XYZ file of C-alpha atoms in Angstrom:
322
model
C -22.644 30.875 15.154
C -24.842 27.819 14.666
C -25.136 26.086 18.036
C -25.033 22.357 18.662
C -28.661 22.420 19.885
C -29.775 24.218 16.719
C -28.027 21.665 14.515
C -29.659 18.788 16.422
C -33.078 20.440 15.980
C -32.456 20.852 12.249
C -31.394 17.204 11.884
C -34.558 15.978 13.675
C -36.648 18.159 11.379
C -34.963 16.722 8.301
C -35.666 13.166 9.471
C -39.279 14.120 10.318
C -39.830 15.385 6.766
C -38.830 11.948 5.590
C -41.275 10.198 7.895
C -38.911 9.321 10.744
C -39.624 10.952 14.086
C -36.689 11.280 16.476
C -36.963 12.361 20.080
C -34.585 14.804 21.662
C -31.215 13.139 22.027
C -32.145 10.287 19.677
C -30.391 9.520 16.421
C -30.193 6.920 13.687
C -27.068 4.819 13.532
C -24.237 4.337 15.975
C -23.672 6.887 18.707
C -20.115 7.725 17.723
C -19.289 9.496 20.964
C -20.079 6.345 22.947
C -18.087 4.171 20.565
C -15.049 6.434 20.805
C -15.265 6.678 24.587
C -15.573 2.906 24.962
C -12.706 2.356 22.529
C -10.426 4.646 24.548
C -11.430 3.018 27.855
C -10.861 -0.433 26.382
C -7.416 0.533 25.092
C -6.402 1.980 28.449
C -7.458 -1.191 30.263
C -5.629 -3.540 27.869
C -2.354 -4.736 29.420
C 0.465 -5.190 26.887
C 3.858 -5.312 28.656
C 5.857 -5.366 25.417
C 4.132 -2.273 24.111
C 4.490 -0.520 27.488
C 8.248 -1.112 27.213
C 8.394 0.399 23.730
C 6.264 3.383 24.689
C 8.782 4.140 27.442
C 11.538 4.100 24.806
C 9.394 6.255 22.533
C 8.884 8.823 25.268
C 12.651 9.031 25.802
C 13.142 9.780 22.104
C 10.336 12.324 21.957
C 11.591 14.021 25.118
C 15.018 14.459 23.505
C 13.441 16.091 20.459
C 11.512 18.453 22.734
C 14.753 19.444 24.443
C 16.452 20.027 21.093
C 13.602 22.265 20.049
C 13.780 23.930 23.446
C 17.348 25.034 22.782
C 16.076 27.181 19.913
C 12.805 28.147 21.575
C 14.708 29.738 24.467
C 16.513 31.960 21.981
C 13.265 32.905 20.266
C 11.629 33.901 23.558
C 14.665 35.997 24.418
C 14.358 37.868 21.124
C 17.736 36.692 19.879
C 18.388 36.962 16.127
C 17.542 33.916 14.043
C 18.661 33.248 10.505
C 17.257 30.839 7.944
C 19.120 27.944 9.543
C 17.539 28.425 12.979
C 14.100 29.171 11.543
C 14.089 26.023 9.438
C 15.346 23.899 12.324
C 12.661 25.184 14.687
C 9.849 24.740 12.153
C 10.877 21.227 11.113
C 11.299 20.171 14.734
C 7.851 21.571 15.534
C 6.305 19.411 12.820
C 8.247 16.308 13.899
C 7.230 16.817 17.540
C 3.560 17.328 16.625
C 3.596 14.213 14.435
C 5.372 12.240 17.144
C 2.809 13.140 19.791
C 0.044 12.219 17.333
C 1.694 8.864 16.577
C 1.859 8.142 20.300
C -1.856 8.876 20.684
C -2.722 6.670 17.709
C -0.652 3.743 18.996
C -2.130 3.860 22.484
C -5.669 4.209 21.138
C -5.124 1.188 18.898
C -4.750 2.733 15.452
C -1.346 1.403 14.469
C -1.896 1.486 10.705
C -2.885 5.140 10.971
C 0.210 5.735 13.102
C 2.402 4.189 10.408
C 0.700 6.273 7.743
C 1.692 9.385 9.676
C 5.152 7.960 10.378
C 5.801 7.813 6.633
C 5.576 11.617 6.536
C 7.420 12.071 9.837
C 10.358 9.998 8.582
C 10.635 12.296 5.575
C 10.733 15.356 7.837
C 13.513 13.670 9.826
C 15.464 13.178 6.605
C 15.018 16.842 5.715
C 16.211 17.839 9.187
C 19.345 15.710 8.794
C 19.947 17.328 5.398
C 19.547 20.853 6.786
C 21.925 20.184 9.674
C 24.469 18.667 7.301
C 24.088 21.433 4.714
C 22.869 24.654 6.429
C 22.274 26.611 3.159
C 19.623 23.992 2.354
C 17.529 25.676 5.064
C 16.845 28.601 2.742
C 15.443 26.235 0.124
C 13.129 24.700 2.701
C 11.823 28.101 3.809
C 10.694 28.825 0.255
C 8.091 26.016 0.528
C 5.507 28.289 2.135
C 2.637 27.711 -0.310
C 1.115 24.601 -1.924
C 2.820 25.397 -5.230
C 6.216 26.035 -3.638
C 5.854 22.962 -1.400
C 5.225 20.842 -4.483
C 8.286 22.353 -6.157
C 10.431 21.713 -3.074
C 9.309 18.091 -3.000
C 9.972 17.638 -6.718
C 13.403 19.234 -6.620
C 14.748 17.932 -3.324
C 12.760 14.932 -2.041
C 11.266 12.678 -4.698
C 12.991 9.806 -6.493
C 15.563 9.323 -3.736
C 16.851 12.912 -3.780
C 16.555 13.400 -0.019
C 18.017 9.932 0.592
C 21.127 11.008 -1.311
C 21.530 13.959 1.027
C 21.250 11.634 4.023
C 23.896 9.340 2.506
C 26.174 12.351 2.052
C 25.718 13.222 5.723
C 26.671 9.683 6.774
C 29.725 9.736 4.513
C 30.849 12.892 6.280
C 30.341 11.141 9.598
C 32.607 8.200 8.666
C 35.954 8.661 10.387
C 37.984 6.801 7.791
C 38.146 6.431 4.048
C 38.410 2.654 3.802
C 35.922 0.470 1.955
C 34.653 -0.753 5.316
C 33.973 2.819 6.452
C 32.114 3.555 3.245
C 30.066 0.371 3.560
C 29.161 1.167 7.184
C 28.109 4.705 6.255
C 25.911 3.436 3.438
C 24.354 0.768 5.667
C 23.383 3.291 8.331
C 22.133 5.716 5.687
C 19.771 3.066 4.360
C 18.697 1.708 7.761
C 15.626 3.847 8.358
C 14.776 3.827 4.668
C 14.360 0.051 4.698
C 10.776 0.577 5.834
C 9.871 3.254 3.291
C 8.215 0.790 0.941
C 6.280 -0.834 3.782
C 5.082 2.503 5.154
C 4.137 3.686 1.664
C 2.124 0.516 1.102
C 0.066 1.415 4.173
C -0.263 5.054 3.128
C -1.600 4.257 -0.334
C -4.756 2.128 -0.747
C -3.984 -1.580 -0.390
C -5.664 -4.733 0.865
C -2.798 -5.365 3.270
C -3.316 -2.002 4.958
C -7.018 -2.755 5.374
C -6.358 -6.193 6.892
C -3.831 -4.809 9.396
C -6.318 -2.108 10.340
C -9.085 -4.624 11.032
C -6.884 -7.196 12.770
C -3.617 -5.795 14.170
C -1.420 -8.696 15.385
C -0.946 -9.112 19.123
C 0.584 -11.738 21.419
C -2.708 -12.322 23.210
C -5.728 -11.933 20.899
C -8.579 -10.393 22.847
C -11.192 -12.858 21.558
C -13.920 -10.230 21.702
C -16.534 -9.240 19.153
C -14.530 -6.130 18.446
C -13.111 -4.942 15.136
C -9.656 -3.404 14.985
C -10.727 -0.378 12.978
C -12.661 0.781 16.038
C -9.315 0.965 17.838
C -7.367 -2.087 19.022
C -4.122 -1.525 20.899
C -1.716 -4.294 19.910
C 1.850 -5.553 20.381
C 2.426 -5.009 16.665
C 3.041 -1.344 17.483
C 6.432 -2.296 18.939
C 7.736 -2.443 15.392
C 6.240 0.968 14.661
C 8.331 2.452 17.456
C 11.400 0.591 16.180
C 10.922 2.095 12.711
C 10.611 5.517 14.325
C 13.837 4.902 16.249
C 15.728 3.852 13.111
C 14.699 7.087 11.398
C 15.612 9.185 14.432
C 19.051 7.591 14.743
C 20.866 9.851 12.204
C 19.739 12.949 14.121
C 21.444 11.566 17.204
C 24.680 10.394 15.649
C 25.675 12.106 12.407
C 26.472 15.517 13.941
C 27.028 14.615 17.577
C 28.105 18.117 18.658
C 25.138 19.898 17.093
C 24.156 22.615 17.874
C 26.865 23.591 20.341
C 30.010 23.109 18.260
C 30.853 23.388 14.590
C 27.859 25.510 13.558
C 28.905 29.050 14.453
C 29.031 30.080 10.785
C 25.516 28.793 10.120
C 23.892 30.255 13.229
C 22.974 33.925 13.586
C 24.650 33.677 16.991
C 26.676 30.766 18.394
C 24.981 28.527 20.954
C 27.641 27.766 23.558
C 26.948 24.719 25.679
C 25.707 25.693 29.136
C 25.622 22.806 31.646
C 23.266 24.831 33.847
C 20.513 24.585 31.206
C 18.628 21.283 31.343
C 17.792 21.267 27.628
C 21.493 21.659 26.842
C 22.454 18.756 29.094
C 19.707 16.562 27.710
C 20.668 17.220 24.084
C 24.403 16.783 24.654
C 24.364 13.571 26.680
C 20.941 12.186 25.862
C 21.887 11.574 22.237
C 24.554 9.087 23.346
C 22.139 7.318 25.693
C 19.498 7.026 22.968
C 22.006 6.090 20.282
C 23.293 3.217 22.388
C 19.768 2.097 23.186
C 18.644 2.098 19.557
C 21.704 0.183 18.392
C 21.229 -2.430 21.110
C 17.633 -3.043 20.026
C 18.802 -4.357 16.684
C 21.175 -6.966 18.113
C 19.849 -10.513 17.678
C 20.732 -11.450 21.264
C 18.575 -8.621 22.568
C 15.641 -8.928 20.185
C 13.919 -11.750 22.094
C 13.906 -9.618 25.233
C 12.181 -6.607 23.683
C 10.196 -7.731 20.629
C 6.870 -9.508 21.158
C 6.829 -13.104 19.845
C 4.451 -12.596 16.943
C 4.066 -15.054 14.078
C 4.015 -12.694 11.135
C 5.968 -14.780 8.632
C 9.009 -12.579 9.037
C 7.184 -9.265 9.074
C 8.116 -8.145 12.569
C 11.706 -6.969 12.829
C 12.134 -8.166 9.236
C 14.216 -5.230 8.084
C 17.255 -6.301 10.112
C-alpha cells in the first residue's frame, strides 16, 4: 500500500521538477484539513435556537425510524425467516436511516443545499417504502433492482413520471375512512403534501444559479457578518425548512398504516410480528408514530408557525408550500 508519507514525498518531487521547492509539511494552496476543522468548530459554536429546536424534532423522527428498523433487525439476528417483504423493508429503511444521519451532519456543518440534494433522494425512498407497505408484492419488484441496469429499469417502470406518487395516492385513498368527496379530497391533499417540495429539491439537485446562491449565502436570522463564504460551511436557520420538508415526507409512514407491522400484515410476513410491550422498539413504533404525527401536523398550523419557524425574509420561500 502507498503510504501517506510516500505520497507527500512524491508530490514534493513533482513540484521540485517544476521549479518549486516545498519543505516537509508544506504545500501550495489552502490547507484543506485546517479549513474543514475550522468550519466544523465555527458551526458548533454558532448559536441558532430555531435550528436547535428543529434538530430536536429531527432526532425524534430519526429515532423512530431506527426503532422501526430495529423491529426487523431483531428478527434477523435471531435467524428468523424473512421473505421478500421483510428484506425490502429492512434494506429501504437502512438507506433512509443512512441518508437521514448524513442529512443531519450536513445541516449541522452548514451545508444545507447539499442536505436538500440528498433529501430529494431520501424522499423518494420514503415513497417507495410507503408503496411497499401498502402493496407487499411490490417488495419483490424492488429486490430485482440489484444492478445498475435493473435499478434503471425499476426507476423507469415504477418511479419516474409520477408513477411512485400514484402508488402513494393509492395508499392514502385506502387510509381514508369514508367515501365522501371530502374524504377523497383530504386523502389527495395529504398524498401531495410531501411532494409539494419535489420541484424545489430537484432544482437544487440539478445545476442552477439559485442552488449556487443558496450554497454561498444560506439565509439566517442573524447574519454572521464575517469574511466567510457559505460554501465552506455555514450553519443557518434556513435549515428549519429542510427538516420540515423531511417531516412532511415522513408523515405517510407514520399515519397511512398505523398498525404496521404488528397487525394486518401476517399474510405478507414470513412470520407474524406480534406486539410485545416488553420490547422498547415495539413500544416506540406503536406509540411514537402518534406522537410524531401530532407534532408534524401541528407544525403546519398558522397559529403555531410563528413559534417554530425563524422569521426570515425570503419572499415567501420559507414555509411557502403550506
